[in-house]
JSON list of C-alpha atoms in Angstrom, two decimals:
[
{"chain": "I", "resi": 24, "resn": "PRO", "atom": "CA", "xyz": [92.11, 107.55, 88.50]},
{"chain": "I", "resi": 25, "resn": "ASN", "atom": "CA", "xyz": [95.50, 109.54, 87.25]},
{"chain": "I", "resi": 26, "resn": "GLY", "atom": "CA", "xyz": [97.67, 106.69, 88.13]},
{"chain": "I", "resi": 27, "resn": "ASP", "atom": "CA", "xyz": [96.37, 105.00, 85.72]},
{"chain": "I", "resi": 28, "resn": "VAL", "atom": "CA", "xyz": [95.91, 106.17, 82.22]},
{"chain": "I", "resi": 29, "resn": "GLY", "atom": "CA", "xyz": [98.95, 105.30, 81.59]},
{"chain": "I", "resi": 30, "resn": "LEU", "atom": "CA", "xyz": [98.01, 101.75, 81.41]},
{"chain": "I", "resi": 31, "resn": "LEU", "atom": "CA", "xyz": [94.78, 102.89, 79.79]},
{"chain": "I", "resi": 32, "resn": "ILE", "atom": "CA", "xyz": [97.34, 104.11, 77.26]},
{"chain": "I", "resi": 33, "resn": "GLY", "atom": "CA", "xyz": [100.02, 101.65, 76.85]},
{"chain": "I", "resi": 34, "resn": "ARG", "atom": "CA", "xyz": [103.23, 101.74, 75.55]},
{"chain": "I", "resi": 35, "resn": "GLY", "atom": "CA", "xyz": [103.49, 104.43, 73.04]},
{"chain": "I", "resi": 36, "resn": "GLY", "atom": "CA", "xyz": [99.70, 104.01, 72.90]},
{"chain": "I", "resi": 37, "resn": "GLU", "atom": "CA", "xyz": [99.38, 100.86, 71.76]},
{"chain": "I", "resi": 38, "resn": "THR", "atom": "CA", "xyz": [97.22, 99.91, 73.74]},
{"chain": "I", "resi": 39, "resn": "ILE", "atom": "CA", "xyz": [94.18, 102.62, 73.66]},
{"chain": "I", "resi": 40, "resn": "ARG", "atom": "CA", "xyz": [95.46, 102.61, 69.38]},
{"chain": "I", "resi": 41, "resn": "ARG", "atom": "CA", "xyz": [94.15, 98.63, 70.05]},
{"chain": "I", "resi": 42, "resn": "LEU", "atom": "CA", "xyz": [91.18, 99.25, 71.75]},
{"chain": "I", "resi": 43, "resn": "GLN", "atom": "CA", "xyz": [89.83, 101.65, 69.58]},
{"chain": "I", "resi": 44, "resn": "HIS", "atom": "CA", "xyz": [90.77, 98.83, 67.20]},
{"chain": "I", "resi": 45, "resn": "ASP", "atom": "CA", "xyz": [89.23, 96.33, 69.05]},
{"chain": "I", "resi": 46, "resn": "PHE", "atom": "CA", "xyz": [86.14, 98.24, 69.99]},
{"chain": "I", "resi": 47, "resn": "GLY", "atom": "CA", "xyz": [85.55, 100.34, 66.96]},
{"chain": "I", "resi": 48, "resn": "CYS", "atom": "CA", "xyz": [85.51, 103.09, 69.99]},
{"chain": "I", "resi": 49, "resn": "GLN", "atom": "CA", "xyz": [87.10, 106.24, 70.00]},
{"chain": "I", "resi": 50, "resn": "ILE", "atom": "CA", "xyz": [88.70, 106.75, 73.61]},
{"chain": "I", "resi": 51, "resn": "GLN", "atom": "CA", "xyz": [88.54, 110.37, 74.47]},
{"chain": "I", "resi": 52, "resn": "ILE", "atom": "CA", "xyz": [91.36, 111.10, 78.18]},
{"chain": "I", "resi": 53, "resn": "GLU", "atom": "CA", "xyz": [90.95, 114.44, 79.37]},
{"chain": "I", "resi": 54, "resn": "ARG", "atom": "CA", "xyz": [94.85, 115.66, 79.82]},
{"chain": "I", "resi": 55, "resn": "GLU", "atom": "CA", "xyz": [94.83, 116.59, 83.41]},
{"chain": "I", "resi": 56, "resn": "PRO", "atom": "CA", "xyz": [92.27, 115.74, 86.66]},
{"chain": "I", "resi": 57, "resn": "ARG", "atom": "CA", "xyz": [89.10, 118.14, 86.92]},
{"chain": "I", "resi": 58, "resn": "PRO", "atom": "CA", "xyz": [89.99, 120.03, 89.99]},
{"chain": "I", "resi": 59, "resn": "GLY", "atom": "CA", "xyz": [89.04, 118.25, 94.02]},
{"chain": "I", "resi": 60, "resn": "SER", "atom": "CA", "xyz": [89.10, 114.75, 92.56]},
{"chain": "I", "resi": 61, "resn": "PRO", "atom": "CA", "xyz": [92.32, 112.32, 91.79]},
{"chain": "I", "resi": 62, "resn": "ASN", "atom": "CA", "xyz": [90.26, 110.93, 88.74]},
{"chain": "I", "resi": 63, "resn": "ARG", "atom": "CA", "xyz": [90.76, 112.05, 84.89]},
{"chain": "I", "resi": 64, "resn": "VAL", "atom": "CA", "xyz": [87.69, 111.89, 82.39]},
{"chain": "I", "resi": 65, "resn": "VAL", "atom": "CA", "xyz": [87.82, 109.60, 80.23]},
{"chain": "I", "resi": 66, "resn": "THR", "atom": "CA", "xyz": [84.97, 109.57, 77.25]},
{"chain": "I", "resi": 67, "resn": "LEU", "atom": "CA", "xyz": [83.66, 106.64, 75.12]},
{"chain": "I", "resi": 68, "resn": "SER", "atom": "CA", "xyz": [82.36, 107.60, 71.31]},
{"chain": "I", "resi": 69, "resn": "GLY", "atom": "CA", "xyz": [80.71, 104.53, 69.40]},
{"chain": "I", "resi": 70, "resn": "PRO", "atom": "CA", "xyz": [77.97, 102.01, 69.24]},
{"chain": "I", "resi": 71, "resn": "GLU", "atom": "CA", "xyz": [76.07, 101.85, 72.46]},
{"chain": "I", "resi": 72, "resn": "ASP", "atom": "CA", "xyz": [76.75, 98.19, 72.29]},
{"chain": "I", "resi": 73, "resn": "ALA", "atom": "CA", "xyz": [80.36, 98.79, 71.61]},
{"chain": "I", "resi": 74, "resn": "ILE", "atom": "CA", "xyz": [80.89, 101.06, 74.49]},
{"chain": "I", "resi": 75, "resn": "GLU", "atom": "CA", "xyz": [80.13, 98.63, 77.21]},
{"chain": "I", "resi": 76, "resn": "LYS", "atom": "CA", "xyz": [81.85, 95.91, 75.36]},
{"chain": "I", "resi": 77, "resn": "LEU", "atom": "CA", "xyz": [84.74, 98.26, 75.53]},
{"chain": "I", "resi": 78, "resn": "HIS", "atom": "CA", "xyz": [83.51, 100.00, 79.34]},
{"chain": "I", "resi": 79, "resn": "GLU", "atom": "CA", "xyz": [83.52, 96.55, 80.77]},
{"chain": "I", "resi": 80, "resn": "ASP", "atom": "CA", "xyz": [87.92, 95.63, 78.65]},
{"chain": "I", "resi": 81, "resn": "ILE", "atom": "CA", "xyz": [88.67, 98.86, 81.03]},
{"chain": "I", "resi": 82, "resn": "ARG", "atom": "CA", "xyz": [87.19, 97.55, 83.65]},
{"chain": "I", "resi": 83, "resn": "GLY", "atom": "CA", "xyz": [88.98, 94.77, 83.74]},
{"chain": "I", "resi": 84, "resn": "MET", "atom": "CA", "xyz": [91.86, 96.06, 83.24]},
{"chain": "I", "resi": 85, "resn": "MET", "atom": "CA", "xyz": [92.06, 98.31, 85.76]},
{"chain": "I", "resi": 86, "resn": "ASN", "atom": "CA", "xyz": [90.57, 95.55, 87.84]},
{"chain": "I", "resi": 87, "resn": "ASN", "atom": "CA", "xyz": [93.75, 93.71, 87.52]},
{"chain": "I", "resi": 88, "resn": "ARG", "atom": "CA", "xyz": [96.31, 96.50, 87.98]},
{"chain": "I", "resi": 89, "resn": "ARG", "atom": "CA", "xyz": [94.79, 97.44, 91.03]},
{"chain": "I", "resi": 90, "resn": "GLY", "atom": "CA", "xyz": [94.97, 93.93, 92.38]},
{"chain": "I", "resi": 91, "resn": "GLY", "atom": "CA", "xyz": [91.54, 92.40, 91.28]},
{"chain": "I", "resi": 92, "resn": "ASP", "atom": "CA", "xyz": [88.63, 92.03, 92.43]},
{"chain": "I", "resi": 93, "resn": "ARG", "atom": "CA", "xyz": [87.61, 90.99, 96.22]},
{"chain": "I", "resi": 94, "resn": "GLU", "atom": "CA", "xyz": [85.50, 88.24, 94.84]},
{"chain": "I", "resi": 95, "resn": "ARG", "atom": "CA", "xyz": [89.31, 87.32, 92.70]},
{"chain": "I", "resi": 96, "resn": "GLY", "atom": "CA", "xyz": [91.74, 87.99, 95.37]},
{"chain": "I", "resi": 97, "resn": "PRO", "atom": "CA", "xyz": [94.43, 89.66, 93.88]},
{"chain": "I", "resi": 98, "resn": "GLN", "atom": "CA", "xyz": [96.43, 89.18, 91.23]},
{"chain": "I", "resi": 99, "resn": "LYS", "atom": "CA", "xyz": [100.13, 88.56, 91.00]},
{"chain": "I", "resi": 100, "resn": "GLU", "atom": "CA", "xyz": [101.38, 86.20, 88.28]},
{"chain": "I", "resi": 101, "resn": "ARG", "atom": "CA", "xyz": [101.74, 86.39, 84.56]},
{"chain": "I", "resi": 102, "resn": "LYS", "atom": "CA", "xyz": [102.85, 83.91, 82.04]},
{"chain": "I", "resi": 103, "resn": "VAL", "atom": "CA", "xyz": [103.86, 84.85, 78.36]},
{"chain": "I", "resi": 104, "resn": "ILE", "atom": "CA", "xyz": [102.33, 82.67, 75.53]},
{"chain": "I", "resi": 105, "resn": "MET", "atom": "CA", "xyz": [103.44, 82.25, 72.02]},
{"chain": "I", "resi": 106, "resn": "VAL", "atom": "CA", "xyz": [100.76, 81.80, 69.58]},
{"chain": "I", "resi": 107, "resn": "PRO", "atom": "CA", "xyz": [100.56, 80.79, 65.78]},
{"chain": "I", "resi": 108, "resn": "GLY", "atom": "CA", "xyz": [100.47, 84.01, 64.04]},
{"chain": "I", "resi": 109, "resn": "HIS", "atom": "CA", "xyz": [97.27, 82.61, 61.77]},
{"chain": "I", "resi": 110, "resn": "MET", "atom": "CA", "xyz": [95.24, 81.90, 64.61]},
{"chain": "I", "resi": 111, "resn": "ILE", "atom": "CA", "xyz": [95.60, 85.26, 66.28]},
{"chain": "I", "resi": 112, "resn": "GLY", "atom": "CA", "xyz": [92.56, 86.54, 64.70]},
{"chain": "I", "resi": 113, "resn": "MET", "atom": "CA", "xyz": [90.51, 83.53, 65.58]},
{"chain": "I", "resi": 114, "resn": "ILE", "atom": "CA", "xyz": [91.54, 84.07, 69.26]},
{"chain": "I", "resi": 115, "resn": "ILE", "atom": "CA", "xyz": [90.81, 88.22, 69.58]},
{"chain": "I", "resi": 116, "resn": "GLY", "atom": "CA", "xyz": [87.64, 87.23, 67.39]},
{"chain": "I", "resi": 117, "resn": "LYS", "atom": "CA", "xyz": [84.96, 89.67, 65.40]},
{"chain": "I", "resi": 118, "resn": "GLY", "atom": "CA", "xyz": [85.40, 92.91, 67.11]},
{"chain": "I", "resi": 119, "resn": "GLY", "atom": "CA", "xyz": [87.75, 91.20, 69.72]},
{"chain": "I", "resi": 120, "resn": "GLU", "atom": "CA", "xyz": [83.87, 89.48, 71.05]},
{"chain": "I", "resi": 121, "resn": "THR", "atom": "CA", "xyz": [86.02, 86.29, 71.34]},
{"chain": "I", "resi": 122, "resn": "ILE", "atom": "CA", "xyz": [88.83, 87.48, 73.82]},
{"chain": "I", "resi": 123, "resn": "ARG", "atom": "CA", "xyz": [85.84, 89.54, 76.09]},
{"chain": "I", "resi": 124, "resn": "GLY", "atom": "CA", "xyz": [84.61, 86.07, 76.37]},
{"chain": "I", "resi": 125, "resn": "LEU", "atom": "CA", "xyz": [87.88, 84.23, 77.70]},
{"chain": "I", "resi": 126, "resn": "ARG", "atom": "CA", "xyz": [88.33, 86.82, 80.18]},
{"chain": "I", "resi": 127, "resn": "GLN", "atom": "CA", "xyz": [85.04, 86.73, 81.06]},
{"chain": "I", "resi": 128, "resn": "ARG", "atom": "CA", "xyz": [85.20, 82.74, 82.01]},
{"chain": "I", "resi": 129, "resn": "THR", "atom": "CA", "xyz": [87.98, 82.91, 82.77]},
{"chain": "I", "resi": 130, "resn": "GLY", "atom": "CA", "xyz": [88.80, 86.32, 84.71]},
{"chain": "I", "resi": 131, "resn": "ALA", "atom": "CA", "xyz": [92.62, 86.08, 83.01]},
{"chain": "I", "resi": 132, "resn": "TYR", "atom": "CA", "xyz": [93.33, 89.23, 81.47]},
{"chain": "I", "resi": 133, "resn": "ILE", "atom": "CA", "xyz": [94.70, 88.79, 77.70]},
{"chain": "I", "resi": 134, "resn": "GLN", "atom": "CA", "xyz": [96.82, 91.04, 75.82]},
{"chain": "I", "resi": 135, "resn": "VAL", "atom": "CA", "xyz": [97.73, 89.82, 71.78]},
{"chain": "I", "resi": 136, "resn": "THR", "atom": "CA", "xyz": [101.49, 91.55, 71.58]},
{"chain": "I", "resi": 137, "resn": "LYS", "atom": "CA", "xyz": [101.59, 93.07, 68.25]},
{"chain": "I", "resi": 138, "resn": "ASN", "atom": "CA", "xyz": [104.17, 92.52, 65.63]},
{"chain": "I", "resi": 139, "resn": "ASP", "atom": "CA", "xyz": [107.26, 94.67, 66.06]},
{"chain": "I", "resi": 140, "resn": "PRO", "atom": "CA", "xyz": [107.31, 95.76, 61.84]},
{"chain": "I", "resi": 141, "resn": "GLY", "atom": "CA", "xyz": [111.03, 95.51, 61.80]},
{"chain": "I", "resi": 142, "resn": "SER", "atom": "CA", "xyz": [110.32, 91.46, 63.82]},
{"chain": "I", "resi": 143, "resn": "THR", "atom": "CA", "xyz": [111.69, 88.65, 61.60]},
{"chain": "I", "resi": 144, "resn": "GLN", "atom": "CA", "xyz": [110.24, 86.17, 64.00]},
{"chain": "I", "resi": 145, "resn": "SER", "atom": "CA", "xyz": [106.35, 87.75, 62.83]},
{"chain": "I", "resi": 146, "resn": "LEU", "atom": "CA", "xyz": [105.20, 83.26, 63.06]},
{"chain": "I", "resi": 147, "resn": "ASP", "atom": "CA", "xyz": [104.47, 83.67, 66.42]},
{"chain": "I", "resi": 148, "resn": "ARG", "atom": "CA", "xyz": [103.01, 86.05, 68.45]},
{"chain": "I", "resi": 149, "resn": "GLU", "atom": "CA", "xyz": [102.97, 86.15, 72.81]},
{"chain": "I", "resi": 150, "resn": "VAL", "atom": "CA", "xyz": [100.21, 86.71, 74.08]},
{"chain": "I", "resi": 151, "resn": "VAL", "atom": "CA", "xyz": [100.19, 87.98, 77.61]},
{"chain": "I", "resi": 152, "resn": "LEU", "atom": "CA", "xyz": [98.22, 85.89, 80.66]},
{"chain": "I", "resi": 153, "resn": "SER", "atom": "CA", "xyz": [97.92, 88.17, 84.45]},
{"chain": "I", "resi": 154, "resn": "GLY", "atom": "CA", "xyz": [95.61, 87.05, 87.18]},
{"chain": "I", "resi": 155, "resn": "THR", "atom": "CA", "xyz": [95.94, 84.12, 89.60]},
{"chain": "I", "resi": 156, "resn": "GLU", "atom": "CA", "xyz": [97.66, 81.23, 88.78]},
{"chain": "I", "resi": 157, "resn": "ARG", "atom": "CA", "xyz": [94.48, 79.33, 88.61]},
{"chain": "I", "resi": 158, "resn": "GLN", "atom": "CA", "xyz": [93.30, 82.19, 86.31]},
{"chain": "I", "resi": 159, "resn": "ILE", "atom": "CA", "xyz": [96.21, 81.97, 84.31]},
{"chain": "I", "resi": 160, "resn": "GLU", "atom": "CA", "xyz": [95.66, 78.29, 83.98]},
{"chain": "I", "resi": 161, "resn": "HIS", "atom": "CA", "xyz": [92.16, 78.42, 82.56]},
{"chain": "I", "resi": 162, "resn": "ALA", "atom": "CA", "xyz": [93.39, 80.19, 80.18]},
{"chain": "I", "resi": 163, "resn": "ASP", "atom": "CA", "xyz": [96.59, 79.23, 78.57]},
{"chain": "I", "resi": 164, "resn": "GLN", "atom": "CA", "xyz": [93.97, 75.96, 78.44]},
{"chain": "I", "resi": 165, "resn": "GLU", "atom": "CA", "xyz": [91.46, 77.01, 76.66]},
{"chain": "I", "resi": 166, "resn": "ILE", "atom": "CA", "xyz": [94.24, 78.97, 74.19]},
{"chain": "I", "resi": 167, "resn": "MET", "atom": "CA", "xyz": [95.47, 76.08, 73.19]},
{"chain": "I", "resi": 168, "resn": "GLU", "atom": "CA", "xyz": [92.20, 74.32, 73.34]},
{"chain": "I", "resi": 169, "resn": "MET", "atom": "CA", "xyz": [90.30, 76.14, 70.67]},
{"chain": "I", "resi": 170, "resn": "ILE", "atom": "CA", "xyz": [93.79, 76.33, 69.25]},
{"chain": "I", "resi": 171, "resn": "ARG", "atom": "CA", "xyz": [94.13, 72.85, 69.13]},
{"chain": "I", "resi": 172, "resn": "ALA", "atom": "CA", "xyz": [90.28, 72.41, 67.50]},
{"chain": "I", "resi": 173, "resn": "ARG", "atom": "CA", "xyz": [91.49, 74.96, 64.95]},
{"chain": "I", "resi": 174, "resn": "GLU", "atom": "CA", "xyz": [94.48, 72.78, 63.60]},
{"chain": "I", "resi": 175, "resn": "ALA", "atom": "CA", "xyz": [92.44, 69.75, 63.81]},
{"chain": "I", "resi": 176, "resn": "ASP", "atom": "CA", "xyz": [89.54, 71.04, 61.65]},
{"chain": "I", "resi": 177, "resn": "GLN", "atom": "CA", "xyz": [92.23, 72.06, 58.92]},
{"chain": "I", "resi": 178, "resn": "GLN", "atom": "CA", "xyz": [93.37, 69.03, 59.14]},
{"chain": "I", "resi": 179, "resn": "ASN", "atom": "CA", "xyz": [90.41, 67.52, 58.39]},
{"chain": "I", "resi": 180, "resn": "ARG", "atom": "CA", "xyz": [89.44, 69.37, 55.50]}
]
């Protein structure tokens, strides 16, 4: 829908750029809705499997924005957790695969914020979790467990 396009684009185009980078696809959004329709056409181009994963991710974003799907109930909560910067790649995974899996398993929408280029606090990154309280806690627990496991693995080397 036309009113949800801003969510897909993000502040200053940040979200659409991140999605294109993470999934290796191009996203094009028509400037205006088609006549007689409240919806704007979004065109995804790239490898077929990446397009399917990107489409699923976008649908999840839109469902969360609209209050979640009926099975999940309303989405009301938001939590920001701080994650060590050197762990972000592990959480995102190759081509965004790990973060997609986290989103699917937990039902939470998970977004890693970009570092502010002028920021001196590049050691930690914000990870925003959105969804029901249960979904957020599930996502938080999984992310913290991933971090603990990686830290333990690095200490054992």
